[in-house]
mmCIF file of C-alpha atoms in Angstrom:
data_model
loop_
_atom_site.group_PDB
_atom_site.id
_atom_site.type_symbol
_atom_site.label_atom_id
_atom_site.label_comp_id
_atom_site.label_asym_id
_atom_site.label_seq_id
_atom_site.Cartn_x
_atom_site.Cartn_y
_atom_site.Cartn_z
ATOM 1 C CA UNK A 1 97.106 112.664 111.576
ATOM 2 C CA UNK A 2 100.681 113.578 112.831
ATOM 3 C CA UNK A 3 103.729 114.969 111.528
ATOM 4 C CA UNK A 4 106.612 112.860 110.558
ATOM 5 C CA UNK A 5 110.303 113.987 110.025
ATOM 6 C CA UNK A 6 109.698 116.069 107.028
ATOM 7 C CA UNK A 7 107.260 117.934 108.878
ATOM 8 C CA UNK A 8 104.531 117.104 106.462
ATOM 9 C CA UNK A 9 101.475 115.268 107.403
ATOM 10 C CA UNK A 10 101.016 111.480 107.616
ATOM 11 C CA UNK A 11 98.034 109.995 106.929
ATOM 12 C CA UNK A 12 98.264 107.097 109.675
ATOM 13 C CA UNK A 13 95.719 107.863 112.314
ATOM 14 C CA UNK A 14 96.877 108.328 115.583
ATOM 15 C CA UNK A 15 94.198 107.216 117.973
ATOM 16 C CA UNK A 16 92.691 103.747 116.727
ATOM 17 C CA UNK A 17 88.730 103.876 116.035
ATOM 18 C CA UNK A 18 87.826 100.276 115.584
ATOM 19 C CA UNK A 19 86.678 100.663 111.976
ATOM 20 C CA UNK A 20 88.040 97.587 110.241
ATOM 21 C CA UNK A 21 89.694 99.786 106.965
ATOM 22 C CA UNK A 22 91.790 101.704 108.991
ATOM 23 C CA UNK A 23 92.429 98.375 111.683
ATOM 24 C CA UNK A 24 93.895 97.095 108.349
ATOM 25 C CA UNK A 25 96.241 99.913 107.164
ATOM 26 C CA UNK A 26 97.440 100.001 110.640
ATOM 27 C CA UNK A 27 98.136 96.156 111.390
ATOM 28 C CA UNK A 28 99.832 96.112 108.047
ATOM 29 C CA UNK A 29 102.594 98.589 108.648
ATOM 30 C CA UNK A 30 102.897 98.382 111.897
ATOM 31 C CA UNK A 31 102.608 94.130 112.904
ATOM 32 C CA UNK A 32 104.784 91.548 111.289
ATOM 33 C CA UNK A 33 102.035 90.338 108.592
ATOM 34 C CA UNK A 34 104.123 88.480 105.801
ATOM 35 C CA UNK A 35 103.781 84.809 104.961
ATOM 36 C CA UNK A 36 106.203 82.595 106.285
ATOM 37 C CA UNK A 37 108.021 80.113 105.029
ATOM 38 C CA UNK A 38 106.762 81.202 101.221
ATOM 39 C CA UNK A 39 108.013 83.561 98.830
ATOM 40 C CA UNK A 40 106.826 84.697 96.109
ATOM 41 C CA UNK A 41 109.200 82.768 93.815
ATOM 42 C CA UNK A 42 110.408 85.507 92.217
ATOM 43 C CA UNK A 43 114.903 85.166 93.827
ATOM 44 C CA UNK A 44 114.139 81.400 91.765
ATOM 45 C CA UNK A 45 114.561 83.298 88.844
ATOM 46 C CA UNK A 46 117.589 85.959 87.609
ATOM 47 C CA UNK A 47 118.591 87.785 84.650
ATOM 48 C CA UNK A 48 121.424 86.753 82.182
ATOM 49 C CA UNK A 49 123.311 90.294 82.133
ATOM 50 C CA UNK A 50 124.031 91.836 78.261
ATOM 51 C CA UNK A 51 127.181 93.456 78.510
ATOM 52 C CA UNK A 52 126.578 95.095 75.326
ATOM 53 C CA UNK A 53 123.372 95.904 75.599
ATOM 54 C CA UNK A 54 122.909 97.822 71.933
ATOM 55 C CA UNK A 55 120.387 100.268 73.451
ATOM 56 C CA UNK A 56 120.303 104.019 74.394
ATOM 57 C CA UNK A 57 119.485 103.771 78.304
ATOM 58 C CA UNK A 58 117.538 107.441 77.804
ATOM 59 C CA UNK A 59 115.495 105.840 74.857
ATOM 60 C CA UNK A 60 113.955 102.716 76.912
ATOM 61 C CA UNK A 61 109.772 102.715 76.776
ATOM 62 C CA UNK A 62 108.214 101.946 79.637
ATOM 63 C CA UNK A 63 105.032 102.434 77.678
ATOM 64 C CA UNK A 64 102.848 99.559 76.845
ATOM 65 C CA UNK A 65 98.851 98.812 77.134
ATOM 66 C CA UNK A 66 96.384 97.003 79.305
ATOM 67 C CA UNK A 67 93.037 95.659 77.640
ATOM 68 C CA UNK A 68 93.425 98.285 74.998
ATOM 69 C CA UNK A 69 94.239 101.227 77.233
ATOM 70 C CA UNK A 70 97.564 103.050 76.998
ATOM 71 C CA UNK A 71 99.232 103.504 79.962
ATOM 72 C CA UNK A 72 103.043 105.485 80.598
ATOM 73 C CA UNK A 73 103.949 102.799 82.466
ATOM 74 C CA UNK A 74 103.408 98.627 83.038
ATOM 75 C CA UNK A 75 102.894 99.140 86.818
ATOM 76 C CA UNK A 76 99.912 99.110 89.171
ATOM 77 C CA UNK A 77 99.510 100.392 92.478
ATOM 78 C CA UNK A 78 97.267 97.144 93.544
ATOM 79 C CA UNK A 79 93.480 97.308 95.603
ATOM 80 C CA UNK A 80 94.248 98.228 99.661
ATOM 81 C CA UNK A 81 91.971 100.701 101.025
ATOM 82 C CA UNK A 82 89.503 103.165 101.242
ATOM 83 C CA UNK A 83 86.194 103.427 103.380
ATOM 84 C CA UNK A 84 86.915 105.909 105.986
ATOM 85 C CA UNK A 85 88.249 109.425 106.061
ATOM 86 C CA UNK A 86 91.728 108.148 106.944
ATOM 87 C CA UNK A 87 92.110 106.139 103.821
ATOM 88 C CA UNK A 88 90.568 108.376 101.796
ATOM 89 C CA UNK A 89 93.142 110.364 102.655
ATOM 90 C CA UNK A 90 95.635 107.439 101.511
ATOM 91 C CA UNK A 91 93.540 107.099 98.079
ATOM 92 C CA UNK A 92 93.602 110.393 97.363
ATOM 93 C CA UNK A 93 97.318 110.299 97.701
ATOM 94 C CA UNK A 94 97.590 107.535 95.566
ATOM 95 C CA UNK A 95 95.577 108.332 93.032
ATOM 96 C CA UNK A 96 97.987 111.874 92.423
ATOM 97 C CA UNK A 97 100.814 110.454 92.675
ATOM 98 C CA UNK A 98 100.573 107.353 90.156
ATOM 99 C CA UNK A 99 98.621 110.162 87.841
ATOM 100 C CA UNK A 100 101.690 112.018 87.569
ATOM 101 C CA UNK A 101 104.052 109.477 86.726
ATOM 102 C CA UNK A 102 101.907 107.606 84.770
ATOM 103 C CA UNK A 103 100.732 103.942 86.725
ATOM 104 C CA UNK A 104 97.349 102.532 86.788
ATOM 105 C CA UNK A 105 95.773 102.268 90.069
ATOM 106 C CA UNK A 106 93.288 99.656 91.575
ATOM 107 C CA UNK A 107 90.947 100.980 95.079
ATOM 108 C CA UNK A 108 89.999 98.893 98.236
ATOM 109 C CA UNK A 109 86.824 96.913 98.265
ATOM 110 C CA UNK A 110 84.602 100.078 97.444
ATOM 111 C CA UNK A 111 81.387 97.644 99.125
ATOM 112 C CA UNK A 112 81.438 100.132 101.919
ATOM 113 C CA UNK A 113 80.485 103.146 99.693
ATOM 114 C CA UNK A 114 78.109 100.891 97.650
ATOM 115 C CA UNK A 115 75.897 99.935 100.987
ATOM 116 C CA UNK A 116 76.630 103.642 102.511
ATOM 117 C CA UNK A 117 76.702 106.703 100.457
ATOM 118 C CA UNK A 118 78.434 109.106 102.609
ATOM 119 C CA UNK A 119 81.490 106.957 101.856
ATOM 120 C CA UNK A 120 81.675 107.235 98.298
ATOM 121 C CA UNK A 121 83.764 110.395 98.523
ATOM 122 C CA UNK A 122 86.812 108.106 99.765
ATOM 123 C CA UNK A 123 87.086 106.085 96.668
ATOM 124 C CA UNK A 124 86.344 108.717 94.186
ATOM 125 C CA UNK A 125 89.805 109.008 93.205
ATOM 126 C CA UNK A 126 89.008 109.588 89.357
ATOM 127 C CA UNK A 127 88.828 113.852 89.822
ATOM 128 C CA UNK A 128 92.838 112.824 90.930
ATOM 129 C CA UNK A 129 93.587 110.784 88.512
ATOM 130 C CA UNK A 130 91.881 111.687 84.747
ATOM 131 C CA UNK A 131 93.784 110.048 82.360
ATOM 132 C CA UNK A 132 95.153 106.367 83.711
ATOM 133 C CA UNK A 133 93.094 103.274 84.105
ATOM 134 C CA UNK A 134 91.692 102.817 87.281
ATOM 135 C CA UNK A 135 90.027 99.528 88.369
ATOM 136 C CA UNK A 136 86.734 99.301 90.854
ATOM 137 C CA UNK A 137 86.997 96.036 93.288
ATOM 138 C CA UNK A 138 84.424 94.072 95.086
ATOM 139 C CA UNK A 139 84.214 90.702 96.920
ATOM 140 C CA UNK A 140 83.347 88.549 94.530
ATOM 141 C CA UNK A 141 81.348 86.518 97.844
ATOM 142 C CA UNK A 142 78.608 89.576 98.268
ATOM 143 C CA UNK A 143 77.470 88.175 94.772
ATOM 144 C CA UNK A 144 76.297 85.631 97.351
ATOM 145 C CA UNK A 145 75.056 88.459 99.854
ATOM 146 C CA UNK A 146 72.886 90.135 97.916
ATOM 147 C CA UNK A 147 74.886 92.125 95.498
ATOM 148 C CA UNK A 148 73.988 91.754 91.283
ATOM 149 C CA UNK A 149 75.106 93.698 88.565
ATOM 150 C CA UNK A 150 74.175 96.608 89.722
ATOM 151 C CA UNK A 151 76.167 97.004 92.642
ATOM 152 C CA UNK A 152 78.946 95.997 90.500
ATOM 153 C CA UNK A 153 77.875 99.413 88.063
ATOM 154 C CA UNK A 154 77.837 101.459 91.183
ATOM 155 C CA UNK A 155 80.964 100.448 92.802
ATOM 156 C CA UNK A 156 82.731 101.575 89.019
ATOM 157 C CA UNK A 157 80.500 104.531 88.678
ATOM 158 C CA UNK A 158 81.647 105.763 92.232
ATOM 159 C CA UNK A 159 85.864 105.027 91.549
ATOM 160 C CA UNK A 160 85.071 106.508 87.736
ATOM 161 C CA UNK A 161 86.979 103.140 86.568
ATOM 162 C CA UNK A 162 87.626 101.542 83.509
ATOM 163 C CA UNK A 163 87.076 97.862 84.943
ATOM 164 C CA UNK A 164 86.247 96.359 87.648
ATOM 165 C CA UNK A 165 87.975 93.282 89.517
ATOM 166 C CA UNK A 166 86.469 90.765 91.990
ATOM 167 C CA UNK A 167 88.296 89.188 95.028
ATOM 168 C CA UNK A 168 88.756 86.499 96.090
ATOM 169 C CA UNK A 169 89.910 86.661 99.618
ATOM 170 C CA UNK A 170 88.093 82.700 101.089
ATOM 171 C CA UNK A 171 90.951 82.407 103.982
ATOM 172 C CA UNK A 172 90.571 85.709 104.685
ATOM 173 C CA UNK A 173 87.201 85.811 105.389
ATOM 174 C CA UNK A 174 86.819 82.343 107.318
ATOM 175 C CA UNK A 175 89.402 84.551 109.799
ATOM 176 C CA UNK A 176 88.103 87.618 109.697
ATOM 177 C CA UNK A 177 85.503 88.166 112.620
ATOM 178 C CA UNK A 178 82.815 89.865 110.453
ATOM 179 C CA UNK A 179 83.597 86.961 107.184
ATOM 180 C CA UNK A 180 81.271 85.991 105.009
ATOM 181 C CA UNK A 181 82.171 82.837 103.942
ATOM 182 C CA UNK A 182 79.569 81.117 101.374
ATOM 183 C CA UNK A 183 81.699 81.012 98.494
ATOM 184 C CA UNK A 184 79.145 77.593 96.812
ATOM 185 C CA UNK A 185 78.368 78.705 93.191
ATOM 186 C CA UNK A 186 80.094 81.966 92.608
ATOM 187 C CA UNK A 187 81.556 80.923 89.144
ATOM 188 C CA UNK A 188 78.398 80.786 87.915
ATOM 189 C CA UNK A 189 77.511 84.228 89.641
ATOM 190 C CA UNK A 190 80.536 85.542 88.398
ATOM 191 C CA UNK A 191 79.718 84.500 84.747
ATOM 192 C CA UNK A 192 76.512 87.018 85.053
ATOM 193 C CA UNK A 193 78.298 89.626 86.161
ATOM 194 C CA UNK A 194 80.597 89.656 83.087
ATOM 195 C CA UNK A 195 78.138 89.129 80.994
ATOM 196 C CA UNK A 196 76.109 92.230 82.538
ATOM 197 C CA UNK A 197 78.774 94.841 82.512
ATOM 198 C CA UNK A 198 79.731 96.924 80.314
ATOM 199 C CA UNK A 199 83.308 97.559 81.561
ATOM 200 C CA UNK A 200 85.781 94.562 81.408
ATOM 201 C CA UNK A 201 85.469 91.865 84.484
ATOM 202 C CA UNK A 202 88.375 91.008 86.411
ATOM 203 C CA UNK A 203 89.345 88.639 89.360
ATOM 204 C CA UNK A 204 92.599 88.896 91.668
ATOM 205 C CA UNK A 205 92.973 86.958 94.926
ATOM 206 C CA UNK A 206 94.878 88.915 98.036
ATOM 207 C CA UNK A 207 97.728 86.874 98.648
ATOM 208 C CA UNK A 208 97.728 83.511 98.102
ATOM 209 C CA UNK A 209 97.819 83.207 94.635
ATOM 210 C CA UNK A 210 95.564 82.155 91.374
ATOM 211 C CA UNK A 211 96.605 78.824 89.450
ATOM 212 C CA UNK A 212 95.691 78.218 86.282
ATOM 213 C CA UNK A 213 93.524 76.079 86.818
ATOM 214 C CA UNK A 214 90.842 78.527 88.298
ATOM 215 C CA UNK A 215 92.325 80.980 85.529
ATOM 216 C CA UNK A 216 90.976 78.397 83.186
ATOM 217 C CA UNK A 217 87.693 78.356 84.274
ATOM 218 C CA UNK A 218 87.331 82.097 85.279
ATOM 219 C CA UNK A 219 88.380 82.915 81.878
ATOM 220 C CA UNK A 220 85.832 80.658 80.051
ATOM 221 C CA UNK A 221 82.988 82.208 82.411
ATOM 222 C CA UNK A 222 83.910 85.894 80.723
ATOM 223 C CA UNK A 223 86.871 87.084 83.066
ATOM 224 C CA UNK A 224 88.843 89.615 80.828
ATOM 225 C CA UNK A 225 91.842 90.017 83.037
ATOM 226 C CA UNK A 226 93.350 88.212 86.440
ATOM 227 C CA UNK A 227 95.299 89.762 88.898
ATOM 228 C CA UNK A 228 97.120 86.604 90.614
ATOM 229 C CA UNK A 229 98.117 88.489 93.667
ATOM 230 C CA UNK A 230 100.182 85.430 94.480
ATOM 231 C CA UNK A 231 101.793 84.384 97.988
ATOM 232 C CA UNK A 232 105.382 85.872 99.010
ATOM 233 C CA UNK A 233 103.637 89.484 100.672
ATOM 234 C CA UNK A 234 101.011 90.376 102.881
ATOM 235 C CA UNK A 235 99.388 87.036 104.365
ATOM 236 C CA UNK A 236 95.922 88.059 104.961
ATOM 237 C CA UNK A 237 95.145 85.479 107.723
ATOM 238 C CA UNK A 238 98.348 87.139 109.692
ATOM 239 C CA UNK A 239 96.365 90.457 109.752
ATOM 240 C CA UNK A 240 92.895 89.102 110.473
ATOM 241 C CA UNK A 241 95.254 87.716 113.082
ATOM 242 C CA UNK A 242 96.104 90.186 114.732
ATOM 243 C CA UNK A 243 92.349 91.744 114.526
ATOM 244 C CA UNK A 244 90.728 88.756 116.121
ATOM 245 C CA UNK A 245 89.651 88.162 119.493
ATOM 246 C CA UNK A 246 89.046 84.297 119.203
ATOM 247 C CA UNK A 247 92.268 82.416 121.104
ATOM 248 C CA UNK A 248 91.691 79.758 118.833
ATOM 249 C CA UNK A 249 90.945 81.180 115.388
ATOM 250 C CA UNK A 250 94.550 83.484 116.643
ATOM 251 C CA UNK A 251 96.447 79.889 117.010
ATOM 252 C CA UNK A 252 94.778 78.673 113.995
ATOM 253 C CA UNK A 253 95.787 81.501 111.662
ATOM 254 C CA UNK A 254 99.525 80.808 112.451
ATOM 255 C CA UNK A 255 99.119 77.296 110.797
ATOM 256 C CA UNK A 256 98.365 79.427 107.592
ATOM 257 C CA UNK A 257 101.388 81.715 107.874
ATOM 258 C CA UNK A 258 102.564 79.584 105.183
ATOM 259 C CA UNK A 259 99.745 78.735 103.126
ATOM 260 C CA UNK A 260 99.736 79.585 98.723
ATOM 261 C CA UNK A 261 100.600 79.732 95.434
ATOM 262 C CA UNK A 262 104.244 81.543 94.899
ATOM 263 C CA UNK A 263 103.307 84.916 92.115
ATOM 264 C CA UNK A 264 105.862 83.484 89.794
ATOM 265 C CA UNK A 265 104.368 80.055 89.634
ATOM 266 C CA UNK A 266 101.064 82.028 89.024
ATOM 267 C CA UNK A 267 102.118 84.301 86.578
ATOM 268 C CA UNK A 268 103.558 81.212 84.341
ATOM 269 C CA UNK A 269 100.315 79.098 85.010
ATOM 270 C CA UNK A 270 97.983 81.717 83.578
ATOM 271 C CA UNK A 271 100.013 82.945 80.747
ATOM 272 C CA UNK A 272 100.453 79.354 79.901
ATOM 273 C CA UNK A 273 96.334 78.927 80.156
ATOM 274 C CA UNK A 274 96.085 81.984 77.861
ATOM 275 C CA UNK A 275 98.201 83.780 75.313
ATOM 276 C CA UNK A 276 95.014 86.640 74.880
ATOM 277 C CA UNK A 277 94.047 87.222 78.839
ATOM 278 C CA UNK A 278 94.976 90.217 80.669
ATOM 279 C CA UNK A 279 97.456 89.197 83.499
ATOM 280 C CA UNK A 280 98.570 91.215 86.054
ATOM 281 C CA UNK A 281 101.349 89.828 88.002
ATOM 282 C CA UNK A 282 101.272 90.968 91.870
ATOM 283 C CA UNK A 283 101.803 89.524 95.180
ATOM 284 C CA UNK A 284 105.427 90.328 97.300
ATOM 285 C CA UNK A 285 106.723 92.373 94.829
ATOM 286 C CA UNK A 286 109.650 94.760 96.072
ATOM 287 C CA UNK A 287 111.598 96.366 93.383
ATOM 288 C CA UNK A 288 111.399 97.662 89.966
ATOM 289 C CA UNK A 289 113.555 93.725 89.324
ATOM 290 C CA UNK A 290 110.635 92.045 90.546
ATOM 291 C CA UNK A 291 108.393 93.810 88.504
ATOM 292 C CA UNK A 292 110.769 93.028 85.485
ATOM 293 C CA UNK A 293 110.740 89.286 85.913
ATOM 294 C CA UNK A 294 106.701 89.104 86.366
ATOM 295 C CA UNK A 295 106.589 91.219 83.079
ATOM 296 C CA UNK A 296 108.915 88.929 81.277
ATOM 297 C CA UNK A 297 106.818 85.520 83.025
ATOM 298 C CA UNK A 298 104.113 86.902 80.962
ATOM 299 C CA UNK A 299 102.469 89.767 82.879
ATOM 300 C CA UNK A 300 100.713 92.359 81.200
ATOM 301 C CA UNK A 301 101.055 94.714 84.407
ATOM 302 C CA UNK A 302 103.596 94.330 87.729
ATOM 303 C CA UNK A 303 100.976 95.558 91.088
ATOM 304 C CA UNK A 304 102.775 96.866 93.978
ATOM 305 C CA UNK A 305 100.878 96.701 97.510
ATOM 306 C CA UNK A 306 101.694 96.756 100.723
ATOM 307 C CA UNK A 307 105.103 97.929 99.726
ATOM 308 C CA UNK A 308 104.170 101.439 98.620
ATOM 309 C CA UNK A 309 101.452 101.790 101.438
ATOM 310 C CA UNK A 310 103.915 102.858 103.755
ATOM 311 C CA UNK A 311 105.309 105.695 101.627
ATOM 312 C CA UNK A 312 101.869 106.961 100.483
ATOM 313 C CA UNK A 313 100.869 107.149 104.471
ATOM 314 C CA UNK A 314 104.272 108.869 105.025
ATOM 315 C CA UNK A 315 104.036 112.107 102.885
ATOM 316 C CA UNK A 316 103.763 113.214 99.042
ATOM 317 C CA UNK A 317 107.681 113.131 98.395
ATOM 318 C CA UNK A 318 108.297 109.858 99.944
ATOM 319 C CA UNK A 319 105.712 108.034 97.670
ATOM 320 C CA UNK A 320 106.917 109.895 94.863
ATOM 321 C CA UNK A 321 110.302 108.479 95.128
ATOM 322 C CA UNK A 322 109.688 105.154 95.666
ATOM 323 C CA UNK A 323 107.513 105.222 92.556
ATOM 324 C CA UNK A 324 110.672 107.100 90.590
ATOM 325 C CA UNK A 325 112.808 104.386 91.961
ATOM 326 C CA UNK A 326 110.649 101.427 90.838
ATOM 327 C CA UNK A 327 110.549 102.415 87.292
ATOM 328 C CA UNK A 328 114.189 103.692 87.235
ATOM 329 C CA UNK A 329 115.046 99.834 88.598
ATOM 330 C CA UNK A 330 112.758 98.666 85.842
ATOM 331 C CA UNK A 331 114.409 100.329 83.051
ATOM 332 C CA UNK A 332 117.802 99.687 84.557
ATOM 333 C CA UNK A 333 117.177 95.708 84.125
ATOM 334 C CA UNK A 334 115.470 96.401 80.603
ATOM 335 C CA UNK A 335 118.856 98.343 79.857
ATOM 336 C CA UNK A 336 121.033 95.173 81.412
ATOM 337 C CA UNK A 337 119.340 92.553 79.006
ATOM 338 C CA UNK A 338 119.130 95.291 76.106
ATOM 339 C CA UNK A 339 115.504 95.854 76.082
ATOM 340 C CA UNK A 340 114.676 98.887 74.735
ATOM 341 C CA UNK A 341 110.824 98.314 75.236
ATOM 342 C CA UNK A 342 107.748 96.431 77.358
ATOM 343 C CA UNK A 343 107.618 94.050 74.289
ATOM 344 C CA UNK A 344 111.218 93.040 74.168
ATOM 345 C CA UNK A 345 111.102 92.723 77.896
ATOM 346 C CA UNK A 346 108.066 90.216 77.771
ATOM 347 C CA UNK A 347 109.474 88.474 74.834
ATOM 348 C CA UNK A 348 113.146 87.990 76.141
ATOM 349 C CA UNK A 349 115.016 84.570 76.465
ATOM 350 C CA UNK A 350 117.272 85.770 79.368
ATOM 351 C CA UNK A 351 115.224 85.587 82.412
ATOM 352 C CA UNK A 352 116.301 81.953 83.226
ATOM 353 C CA UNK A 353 115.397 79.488 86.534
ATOM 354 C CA UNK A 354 118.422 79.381 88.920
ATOM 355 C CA UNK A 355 116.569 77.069 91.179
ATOM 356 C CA UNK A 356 113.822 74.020 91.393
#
């Protein structure tokens, strides 16, 4: 670890090992790894301004709920890492920090810690965060590798969540040098799973987006929540990109740059497929504006990624403030439509389309 200008400590390695978590957090903040040529939809859409909003701006709620779990807050610091002492490190961090102000928090693919027990300690975030929800995550594809229900039990037993949430990450895999990609039957496989567990079942993609469509039928197999981690942020075939060693899987990957579903298309889609389903509304999301328009597209929770991974790497303070930031821009566009709370937000008329 080094020191950065504040002279605290970031968490950003400073010798590369190889190991593919930490290959990851590194590519991501330090490489050019956003989709191009898609957005997440999100400047399509803008807020008619109140001028007399006929609210207290000190009296706005940010508090709401999430499959009948309070929670301070209707953000999400979304699934990115864990699985080696570095990104412990970075969950750790994460974990305090969204305890204190009051976010939910979803953990990297805790399969490493499932298949090797001396890794569990880097997704045990619970002991850091003991009151808000916190969601386990798997790849919904090692239900084709070998893993059953209980895998699924241990990967929430070792994050001490409240649910857990399988990926979906296909493009990522088919360009990721290690991928498994035998993704034939999984609905079905997913179906046991929910049926199994005794936490809620969710399913997010990483980046390129879930219609509703596949909402549809996830939902009827059990799914209690989806996470459409939409297109418009981190394009997961730009970092597998820049991990690869194959000239031609490199050249292919930049055909992809490009490739998914925009998060505000998503968002719409599911809600539209179901008025009941937990939706969590993620993917490019930049500002506490963002996360106002996914909430009022229907989104039960906004889920910030790559965005905040910088300032949890960088120190404490940093990630603090950017988290104080995101919820004071939240409230400040609740205050400009006069919404004094989550459910006026989600139920308002003035979040209008400004473009095709």
């Amino acid at each position: 670890m080094s020191d950065n200008h504040t002279g605290k400590k970031s968490l950003l390695p400073e010798i590369a090992t190889g190991e593919r978590k930490i290959e990851h957090v590194r590519i991501s903040l330090t490489e050019d790894v956003s989709g191009v040529g898609v957005t997440s939809g999100l400047e399509k859409y803008r807020f008619r301004h109140r001028a007399l909003p006929e609210t207290d701006f000190e009296a706005i709620s940010l508090e709401t709920s999430f499959l009948g779990r309070p929670v301070r807050t209707p953000l999400l610091i979304s699934s990115m890492t864990g699985g080696s002492q570095a990104t412990g490190a970075i969950n750790e961090r994460l974990a305090a920090a969204v305890e204190a102000r009051g976010w939910a928090l979803g953990v990297g693919s805790v399969r490493a810690a499932v298949e090797r027990e001396e890794l569990a300690y880097t997704f045990r975030v619970r002991k850091h965060a003991p009151t808000i929800p916190v969601i386990a995550n798997l790849g919904a594809v090692q239900l084709n590798y070998g893993f059953g229900a209980e895998e699924c039990r241990r990967a929430v037993d070792i994050a001490g969540a409240d649910m857990l949430v399988l990926h979906l990450n296909g493009l990522q895999e088919v360009f990721q040098p290690e991928g498994n990609t035998n993704f034939s039957g999984l609905l079905a496989k997913i179906e046991q799973v929910c049926r199994q567990l005794e936490v809620p079942v969710g399913v997010k993609e990483v980046g390129w987006g879930i219609d509703g469509e596949t909402a549809a039928l996830l939902l009827e197999a059990g799914v209690k929540f989806i996470d459409v981690a939409g297109a418009g942020g981190t394009s997961w075939s730009q970092v597998e990109k820049h991990r690869s060693q194959d000239p031609m899987r490199r050249r292919a990957a930049e055909a992809f740059a490009g490739w998914g579903n925009p998060t505000a298309e998503c968002v719409a889609e599911v809600r539209k497929t179901s008025a009941e389903a937990g939706l969590i509304g993620s993917g490019g999301l930049q500002s506490g504006v963002d996360a106002a328009k996914v909430l009022a597209l229907g989104a039960d929770l906004a889920g910030f990624g790559r965005s905040m991974l910088g300032p949890a790497v960088e120190s404490e303070e940093t990630l603090h403030a950017v988290l104080a930031q995101v919820e004071f821009e939240l409230r400040t566009a609740m205050f400009g439509i006069g919404a004094a709370d989550i459910a006026a937000l989600r139920a308002t008329d003035r979040l209008v389309r400004i473009s095709p």
